[in-house]
Short mmCIF file of C-alpha atoms and ligand atoms in Angstrom, two decimals:
data_model
loop_
_atom_site.label_atom_id
_atom_site.label_comp_id
_atom_site.label_asym_id
_atom_site.label_seq_id
_atom_site.Cartn_x
_atom_site.Cartn_y
_atom_site.Cartn_z
CA UNK A 1 -7.84 29.51 -29.92
CA UNK A 2 -4.65 27.52 -30.78
CA UNK A 3 -3.77 24.08 -29.51
CA UNK A 4 -0.86 25.62 -27.63
CA UNK A 5 -3.03 28.17 -25.76
CA UNK A 6 -5.58 25.34 -25.08
CA UNK A 7 -2.80 23.30 -23.78
CA UNK A 8 -1.57 25.99 -21.56
CA UNK A 9 -4.93 26.80 -19.97
CA UNK A 10 -5.98 23.19 -19.50
CA UNK A 11 -2.77 21.89 -18.15
CA UNK A 12 -2.68 24.65 -15.54
CA UNK A 13 -6.19 23.86 -14.71
CA UNK A 14 -5.44 20.22 -13.96
CA UNK A 15 -2.64 20.93 -11.34
CA UNK A 16 -5.04 20.97 -8.49
CA UNK A 17 -5.86 17.37 -9.03
CA UNK A 18 -3.19 15.18 -7.18
CA UNK A 19 -4.69 11.75 -7.65
CA UNK A 20 -2.20 10.79 -10.28
CA UNK A 21 0.82 12.55 -9.70
CA UNK A 22 3.39 12.80 -6.85
CA UNK A 23 6.19 14.86 -7.77
CA UNK A 24 7.44 17.93 -9.47
CA UNK A 25 5.85 19.49 -12.38
CA UNK A 26 8.07 19.57 -15.48
CA UNK A 27 7.71 21.57 -18.86
CA UNK A 28 4.48 23.10 -17.93
CA UNK A 29 2.25 19.99 -18.63
CA UNK A 30 4.39 17.10 -17.76
CA UNK A 31 4.09 15.46 -14.26
CA UNK A 32 5.34 12.45 -12.76
CA UNK A 33 2.93 9.78 -11.87
CA UNK A 34 3.10 6.49 -10.12
CA UNK A 35 2.24 3.87 -12.54
CA UNK A 36 2.75 0.10 -12.43
CA UNK A 37 5.23 0.51 -9.67
CA UNK A 38 7.50 3.19 -11.19
CA UNK A 39 7.21 7.17 -11.81
CA UNK A 40 6.79 8.05 -15.25
CA UNK A 41 6.23 11.34 -17.08
CA UNK A 42 2.64 11.99 -18.11
CA UNK A 43 0.61 14.66 -19.93
CA UNK A 44 -1.76 15.83 -17.31
CA UNK A 45 -4.72 18.00 -18.65
CA UNK A 46 -8.32 18.67 -18.54
CA UNK A 47 -10.61 17.95 -21.40
CA UNK A 48 -12.28 21.15 -20.61
CA UNK A 49 -12.33 23.88 -17.78
CA UNK A 50 -15.71 25.38 -18.82
CA UNK A 51 -17.62 23.98 -16.09
CA UNK A 52 -21.38 23.94 -15.50
CA UNK A 53 -21.03 23.57 -11.71
CA UNK A 54 -20.02 25.93 -8.95
CA UNK A 55 -17.92 24.04 -6.29
CA UNK A 56 -16.63 26.68 -3.88
CA UNK A 57 -13.00 25.52 -3.65
CA UNK A 58 -12.33 25.23 -7.43
CA UNK A 59 -10.58 27.50 -9.73
CA UNK A 60 -12.63 26.14 -12.65
CA UNK A 61 -16.22 26.93 -11.09
CA UNK A 62 -18.62 28.66 -13.40
CA UNK A 63 -18.83 31.90 -11.24
CA UNK A 64 -14.92 32.48 -11.63
CA UNK A 65 -13.86 34.83 -14.36
CA UNK A 66 -11.12 32.84 -16.14
CA UNK A 67 -10.17 31.82 -19.62
CA UNK A 68 -12.11 28.92 -20.71
CA UNK A 69 -11.00 26.23 -23.32
CA UNK A 70 -12.22 22.83 -24.33
CA UNK A 71 -10.17 20.21 -26.19
CA UNK A 72 -11.75 18.18 -29.00
CA UNK A 73 -11.31 14.49 -28.72
CA UNK A 74 -9.00 14.56 -31.85
CA UNK A 75 -6.92 17.21 -30.16
CA UNK A 76 -6.17 15.28 -27.24
CA UNK A 77 -5.47 12.14 -29.15
CA UNK A 78 -3.26 14.15 -31.47
CA UNK A 79 -1.29 15.99 -28.51
CA UNK A 80 -0.65 12.79 -26.63
CA UNK A 81 0.72 10.97 -29.78
CA UNK A 82 2.94 13.91 -30.64
CA UNK A 83 4.33 14.07 -27.11
CA UNK A 84 4.72 10.33 -26.79
CA UNK A 85 6.53 10.00 -30.01
CA UNK A 86 8.95 12.76 -29.14
CA UNK A 87 9.55 10.98 -25.71
CA UNK A 88 8.24 13.76 -23.56
CA UNK A 89 5.47 11.46 -22.01
CA UNK A 90 4.82 8.09 -21.37
CA UNK A 91 1.10 8.42 -20.57
CA UNK A 92 -2.03 10.50 -20.23
CA UNK A 93 -4.02 11.59 -17.23
CA UNK A 94 -7.28 13.09 -18.40
CA UNK A 95 -9.76 14.84 -16.25
CA UNK A 96 -12.42 17.44 -16.95
CA UNK A 97 -14.76 19.97 -15.74
CA UNK A 98 -18.23 19.03 -16.27
CA UNK A 99 -19.42 20.24 -19.77
CA UNK A 100 -23.12 19.96 -20.78
CA UNK A 101 -23.75 17.04 -18.30
CA UNK A 102 -21.71 14.22 -16.37
CA UNK A 103 -22.46 11.68 -19.10
CA UNK A 104 -21.59 13.78 -22.21
CA UNK A 105 -18.34 14.71 -20.37
CA UNK A 106 -17.55 11.15 -19.59
CA UNK A 107 -18.45 10.14 -23.20
CA UNK A 108 -15.83 12.52 -24.58
CA UNK A 109 -13.21 11.34 -22.33
CA UNK A 110 -13.91 7.74 -23.13
CA UNK A 111 -13.64 8.57 -26.87
CA UNK A 112 -10.11 9.76 -26.33
CA UNK A 113 -9.08 6.77 -24.46
CA UNK A 114 -10.88 4.37 -27.01
CA UNK A 115 -9.38 6.10 -30.03
CA UNK A 116 -5.78 6.20 -28.40
CA UNK A 117 -5.93 2.27 -27.46
CA UNK A 118 -8.07 0.78 -30.43
CA UNK A 119 -7.29 2.93 -33.31
CA UNK A 120 -3.74 4.40 -32.67
CA UNK A 121 -2.60 1.38 -30.46
CA UNK A 122 -1.07 3.80 -28.17
CA UNK A 123 1.09 1.53 -25.79
CA UNK A 124 1.38 4.20 -22.86
CA UNK A 125 -0.44 4.68 -19.71
CA UNK A 126 -3.95 6.09 -19.50
CA UNK A 127 -5.58 7.34 -16.29
CA UNK A 128 -9.18 8.59 -16.75
CA UNK A 129 -11.16 10.49 -14.03
CA UNK A 130 -14.53 9.28 -13.41
CA UNK A 131 -17.09 12.03 -13.53
CA UNK A 132 -19.50 12.07 -10.57
CA UNK A 133 -23.02 11.24 -11.78
CA UNK A 134 -21.87 9.29 -14.96
CA UNK A 135 -23.88 6.21 -15.83
CA UNK A 136 -22.76 2.84 -14.86
CA UNK A 137 -22.27 1.72 -18.48
CA UNK A 138 -19.84 4.65 -19.02
CA UNK A 139 -17.91 3.78 -15.86
CA UNK A 140 -17.47 0.26 -17.18
CA UNK A 141 -16.55 1.66 -20.58
CA UNK A 142 -13.82 3.93 -18.90
CA UNK A 143 -12.27 1.03 -17.04
CA UNK A 144 -11.95 -1.00 -20.31
CA UNK A 145 -9.79 1.68 -22.00
CA UNK A 146 -8.06 3.10 -19.01
CA UNK A 147 -5.18 1.58 -17.13
CA UNK A 148 -6.33 3.34 -13.97
CA UNK A 149 -9.35 5.19 -13.09
CA UNK A 150 -10.04 7.53 -10.17
CA UNK A 151 -12.78 9.38 -8.63
CA UNK A 152 -12.27 12.20 -6.13
CA UNK A 153 -13.96 11.68 -2.85
CA UNK A 154 -12.87 15.07 -1.65
CA UNK A 155 -14.72 15.22 1.66
CA UNK A 156 -15.50 13.01 4.66
CA UNK A 157 -18.89 14.30 5.50
CA UNK A 158 -22.08 14.80 3.56
CA UNK A 159 -22.45 18.44 4.99
CA UNK A 160 -19.35 19.33 3.18
CA UNK A 161 -20.81 18.38 -0.21
CA UNK A 162 -24.06 20.20 0.59
CA UNK A 163 -22.24 23.36 1.66
CA UNK A 164 -19.27 23.31 -0.85
CA UNK A 165 -20.38 21.59 -4.09
CA UNK A 166 -24.09 21.75 -4.03
CA UNK A 167 -24.61 20.31 -7.49
CA UNK A 168 -22.70 17.10 -6.72
CA UNK A 169 -24.50 14.65 -4.57
CA UNK A 170 -22.54 12.34 -2.16
CA UNK A 171 -24.14 9.25 -3.90
CA UNK A 172 -22.74 10.48 -7.28
CA UNK A 173 -19.36 9.88 -5.85
CA UNK A 174 -20.00 6.79 -3.71
CA UNK A 175 -21.94 4.94 -6.50
CA UNK A 176 -19.05 4.95 -9.03
CA UNK A 177 -16.47 4.30 -6.52
CA UNK A 178 -18.50 1.26 -5.44
CA UNK A 179 -19.23 0.02 -8.92
CA UNK A 180 -15.66 0.62 -9.93
CA UNK A 181 -14.20 -1.43 -7.19
CA UNK A 182 -16.55 -4.18 -7.72
CA UNK A 183 -15.61 -4.36 -11.58
CA UNK A 184 -12.00 -4.25 -10.62
CA UNK A 185 -12.18 -7.19 -8.19
CA UNK A 186 -14.22 -8.98 -10.61
CA UNK A 187 -11.38 -8.41 -13.24
CA UNK A 188 -8.63 -9.56 -11.02
CA UNK A 189 -10.50 -12.76 -10.04
CA UNK A 190 -11.59 -13.48 -13.69
CA UNK A 191 -8.03 -12.97 -14.93
CA UNK A 192 -6.75 -15.67 -12.89
CA UNK A 193 -8.80 -18.02 -14.63
CA UNK A 194 -8.69 -16.46 -18.16
CA UNK A 195 -5.53 -14.53 -18.72
CA UNK A 196 -7.06 -12.57 -21.70
CA UNK A 197 -10.14 -11.50 -20.14
CA UNK A 198 -11.28 -7.91 -21.03
CA UNK A 199 -9.45 -5.72 -18.55
CA UNK A 200 -11.14 -3.34 -16.14
CA UNK A 201 -8.70 -0.53 -14.92
CA UNK A 202 -5.87 -3.03 -14.47
CA UNK A 203 -3.72 -0.74 -12.35
CA UNK A 204 -6.59 -0.17 -9.77
CA UNK A 205 -8.47 2.89 -8.59
CA UNK A 206 -7.20 5.88 -6.65
CA UNK A 207 -8.95 8.79 -5.13
CA UNK A 208 -8.26 12.34 -3.51
CA UNK A 209 -9.22 13.96 -0.22
CA UNK A 210 -9.04 17.75 0.20
CA UNK A 211 -7.30 18.51 3.48
CA UNK A 212 -7.95 21.58 5.37
CA UNK A 213 -11.01 23.09 3.53
CA UNK A 214 -13.11 21.47 6.28
CA UNK A 215 -12.07 20.99 9.85
CA UNK A 216 -11.75 17.12 10.19
CA UNK A 217 -8.67 16.03 12.17
CA UNK A 218 -5.77 14.04 10.90
CA UNK A 219 -7.01 10.92 12.73
CA UNK A 220 -10.46 11.27 11.15
CA UNK A 221 -8.80 11.65 7.71
CA UNK A 222 -6.72 8.61 8.23
CA UNK A 223 -9.63 6.54 9.47
CA UNK A 224 -11.58 7.49 6.67
CA UNK A 225 -8.67 6.61 4.24
CA UNK A 226 -8.38 3.18 5.91
CA UNK A 227 -11.98 2.51 5.23
CA UNK A 228 -11.42 3.52 1.54
CA UNK A 229 -8.38 1.06 1.19
CA UNK A 230 -10.17 -1.76 3.19
CA UNK A 231 -13.74 -1.53 1.61
CA UNK A 232 -13.03 -0.23 -1.81
CA UNK A 233 -9.58 -1.73 -2.18
CA UNK A 234 -8.15 1.58 -3.57
CA UNK A 235 -4.52 1.57 -4.71
CA UNK A 236 -4.01 5.09 -3.21
CA UNK A 237 -5.46 7.74 -1.46
CA UNK A 238 -3.99 11.13 -2.23
CA UNK A 239 -3.99 14.03 0.22
CA UNK A 240 -4.46 17.37 -1.51
CA UNK A 241 -3.88 20.47 0.69
CA UNK A 242 -6.56 22.99 0.52
CA UNK A 243 -5.45 26.02 -1.65
CA UNK A 244 -7.32 29.25 -1.05
CA UNK A 245 -7.81 30.42 -4.66
CA UNK A 246 -11.28 31.66 -4.30
CA UNK A 247 -12.39 34.27 -2.03
CA UNK A 248 -15.42 32.35 -0.64
CA UNK A 249 -16.84 32.66 2.98
CA UNK A 250 -17.69 29.10 3.01
CA UNK A 251 -13.99 28.31 3.19
CA UNK A 252 -10.74 29.19 5.23
CA UNK A 253 -8.96 32.41 4.11
CA UNK A 254 -5.42 30.55 4.28
CA UNK A 255 -4.21 27.58 2.33
CA UNK A 256 -3.33 24.48 4.26
CA UNK A 257 0.22 24.05 5.55
CA UNK A 258 1.88 21.71 2.92
CA UNK A 259 3.59 20.01 5.89
CA UNK A 260 0.40 18.59 7.12
CA UNK A 261 -0.15 16.68 3.74
CA UNK A 262 3.37 15.30 4.09
CA UNK A 263 2.79 13.97 7.59
CA UNK A 264 -0.66 12.30 6.32
CA UNK A 265 1.41 10.38 3.77
CA UNK A 266 3.94 9.29 6.15
CA UNK A 267 0.99 8.09 8.71
CA UNK A 268 -0.83 6.57 5.70
CA UNK A 269 2.27 4.52 4.69
CA UNK A 270 3.35 3.51 8.08
CA UNK A 271 -0.24 1.96 8.67
CA UNK A 272 -0.41 0.33 5.10
CA UNK A 273 3.23 -1.04 4.73
CA UNK A 274 4.73 -0.99 8.22
CA UNK A 275 2.05 -2.61 10.25
CA UNK A 276 1.34 0.37 12.62
CA UNK A 277 -2.20 0.68 13.93
CA UNK A 278 -4.05 4.06 13.94
CA UNK A 279 -4.01 3.98 17.58
CA UNK A 280 -0.30 3.67 17.76
CA UNK A 281 0.18 6.56 15.29
CA UNK A 282 -2.20 8.88 17.10
CA UNK A 283 -1.83 7.72 20.54
CA UNK A 284 -4.24 10.08 22.41
CA UNK A 285 -4.05 13.05 20.02
CA UNK A 286 -6.18 13.98 17.02
CA UNK A 287 -3.59 15.62 14.95
CA UNK A 288 -0.08 14.59 13.74
CA UNK A 289 2.78 16.46 15.00
CA UNK A 290 4.15 18.94 12.52
CA UNK A 291 7.47 19.12 14.16
CA UNK A 292 8.54 15.45 14.02
CA UNK A 293 7.59 12.57 11.69
CA UNK A 294 5.35 9.89 13.27
CA UNK A 295 7.67 7.11 13.10
CA UNK A 296 10.31 8.90 15.11
CA UNK A 297 7.77 10.12 17.50
CA UNK A 298 6.39 6.58 18.21
CA UNK A 299 10.03 5.36 18.65
CA UNK A 300 10.69 8.22 21.32
CA UNK A 301 7.58 7.32 23.18
CA UNK A 302 8.91 3.77 23.43
CA UNK A 303 12.24 3.72 24.87
CA UNK A 304 11.73 0.57 26.41
CA UNK A 305 11.92 -1.07 22.81
CA UNK A 306 15.24 0.61 21.84
CA UNK A 307 18.19 0.33 21.01
CA UNK A 308 17.43 -2.52 18.59
CA UNK A 309 20.41 -4.77 17.69
CA UNK A 310 20.87 -4.59 13.86
CA UNK A 311 22.58 -7.98 13.91
CA UNK A 312 19.72 -9.99 15.72
CA UNK A 313 16.51 -7.91 14.94
CA UNK A 314 13.74 -9.61 13.19
CA UNK A 315 12.21 -7.86 10.08
CA UNK A 316 9.22 -6.46 11.90
CA UNK A 317 11.37 -4.72 14.49
CA UNK A 318 13.92 -3.35 11.99
CA UNK A 319 11.14 -1.64 10.17
CA UNK A 320 10.02 0.08 13.39
CA UNK A 321 13.48 1.84 13.54
CA UNK A 322 13.40 5.42 12.28
CA UNK A 323 15.67 5.78 9.12
CA UNK A 324 15.12 2.16 8.21
CA UNK A 325 12.63 1.42 5.39
CA UNK A 326 11.42 -1.78 3.98
CA UNK A 327 14.10 -2.13 1.30
CA UNK A 328 16.89 -1.42 3.85
CA UNK A 329 15.35 -3.85 6.27
CA UNK A 330 15.33 -6.70 3.75
CA UNK A 331 18.89 -5.83 2.69
CA UNK A 332 20.09 -5.89 6.43
CA UNK A 333 18.60 -9.38 6.74
CA UNK A 334 20.16 -10.68 3.66
CA UNK A 335 23.67 -9.03 4.06
CA UNK A 336 24.21 -10.05 7.75
CA UNK A 337 24.11 -13.72 6.74
CA UNK A 338 27.88 -12.98 5.35
CA UNK A 339 29.03 -10.86 8.39
CA UNK A 340 28.31 -8.39 10.79
CA UNK A 341 27.35 -5.00 9.42
CA UNK A 342 29.10 -1.69 10.37
CA UNK A 343 27.64 1.88 10.02
CA UNK A 344 29.21 2.28 6.61
CA UNK A 345 27.54 -0.79 5.37
CA UNK A 346 24.11 0.47 6.70
CA UNK A 347 24.59 3.70 5.07
CA UNK A 348 25.48 2.06 1.66
CA UNK A 349 22.17 0.11 1.72
CA UNK A 350 20.14 3.13 2.13
CA UNK A 351 19.82 3.54 6.04
CA UNK A 352 19.71 7.21 7.20
CA UNK A 353 21.93 7.04 9.91
CA UNK A 354 21.21 10.54 10.86
CA UNK A 355 17.54 9.14 11.98
CA UNK A 356 18.68 5.67 12.97
CA UNK A 357 21.69 6.28 15.04
CA UNK A 358 19.86 6.95 18.35
CA UNK A 359 17.76 3.78 18.04
CA UNK A 360 20.28 0.89 17.09
CA UNK A 361 23.06 -1.09 18.40
CA UNK A 362 25.86 -1.83 15.88
CA UNK A 363 28.68 -4.30 16.83
CA UNK A 364 27.63 -3.96 20.31
CA UNK A 365 27.95 -0.20 20.30
CA UNK A 366 25.01 2.54 20.91
CA UNK A 367 24.98 6.01 19.64
CA UNK A 368 22.51 7.30 22.02
CA UNK A 369 24.25 10.76 22.47
CA UNK A 370 23.83 11.89 18.68
CA UNK A 371 20.18 13.15 18.71
CA UNK A 372 20.70 14.80 15.54
CA UNK A 373 17.25 14.01 14.25
CA UNK A 374 15.46 16.35 16.71
CA UNK A 375 14.24 19.48 15.28
CA UNK A 376 15.90 22.33 16.99
CA UNK A 377 13.44 25.09 16.12
CA UNK A 378 9.57 24.52 16.33
CA UNK A 379 7.88 24.98 13.22
CA UNK A 380 5.35 27.99 13.33
CA UNK A 381 2.40 28.83 11.34
CA UNK A 382 3.40 32.26 10.86
CA UNK A 383 6.64 31.13 9.36
CA UNK A 384 4.93 29.31 6.77
CA UNK A 385 2.35 32.03 6.06
CA UNK A 386 5.10 34.56 5.38
S1 SF4 B 401 -17.26 19.80 -10.96
FE1 SF4 B 401 -15.14 19.70 -10.94
S2 SF4 B 401 -14.34 21.30 -12.34
FE2 SF4 B 401 -16.49 21.71 -12.14
S3 SF4 B 401 -16.56 23.31 -10.33
FE3 SF4 B 401 -16.62 21.39 -9.32
S4 SF4 B 401 -14.47 20.60 -8.98
FE4 SF4 B 401 -14.39 22.38 -10.39
#
């Protein structure tokens, strides 16, 4: 099999892992990934899709009749360097199916990262997936050569592991997550005293949860993510909508609505960066409303707090206004030192007037009649299915 054929198979096989990327796929194997505060193009591939496990939801499971391929360490190194030199990519995301056993798989992935960093002096970004069940020593090594590591938590409950991924034990996920968090936090502390200390995954750790393969509510998912952020200090939890690729009676027959993923990200951001509590986001419901974003819904439920006067509001009040983000709130506070802001000025600094107008006062005027943000038609599941 040629290198190009392997690339085609193993980049397509990697697309269901969203724990590194957030954005469109480009030129078959290049994705955009959030690394160090900016989005960069990365080569996103599996080392192998020849898995010895049989997870119900996975295209690469051993019982599927698909084309299999496995890169050698040198092939991944060569491919990464070639694409980097041609300015196609700025980094590598490497995951893998489990070949032989978890330790062997992890070792091969570490060899790739080590060779790139130590021998080839690769200056780009490397994200390594931690293989469930890999030894602690290997987890440590992975973090030494990778800028970021991740391990996919996938599910909220132990039953889901027993039912859907019987070869993986929940402890084989939790233990590396725990070890990796401790090593990362030790590194962060140590670096304050010794700036040249050996790194451990300096850009932190991320994970992925599959949404819709099991029946947890949005609230349960967000509570679980909140725990991951607080206890394990994760940089990011990615929500991966379940895709019905295998005809398996243990799983739903239909893929999850992509809008649900989007709403979960919105709720996640509001809680982490906008100081909303989980209770405020969910009120008395278990699921997010697909018809309206959670920030606008919260504002509509609290008419007593609006409209807010743009020329006097504090930062914490500004960021509660739909259509005003963290950056535009900071700019409003900065710019109003020099004069009163009008609608044009707000638009120029990035405020979405379409969403904000109903909730603000500008130069003493309100715009409450323009309810342009309200969806006219209800979203229906049938519409999506067709
Ligand atoms: S171990 Fe990973 S690659 Fe293998 S079947 Fe399970 S999810 Fe798929």
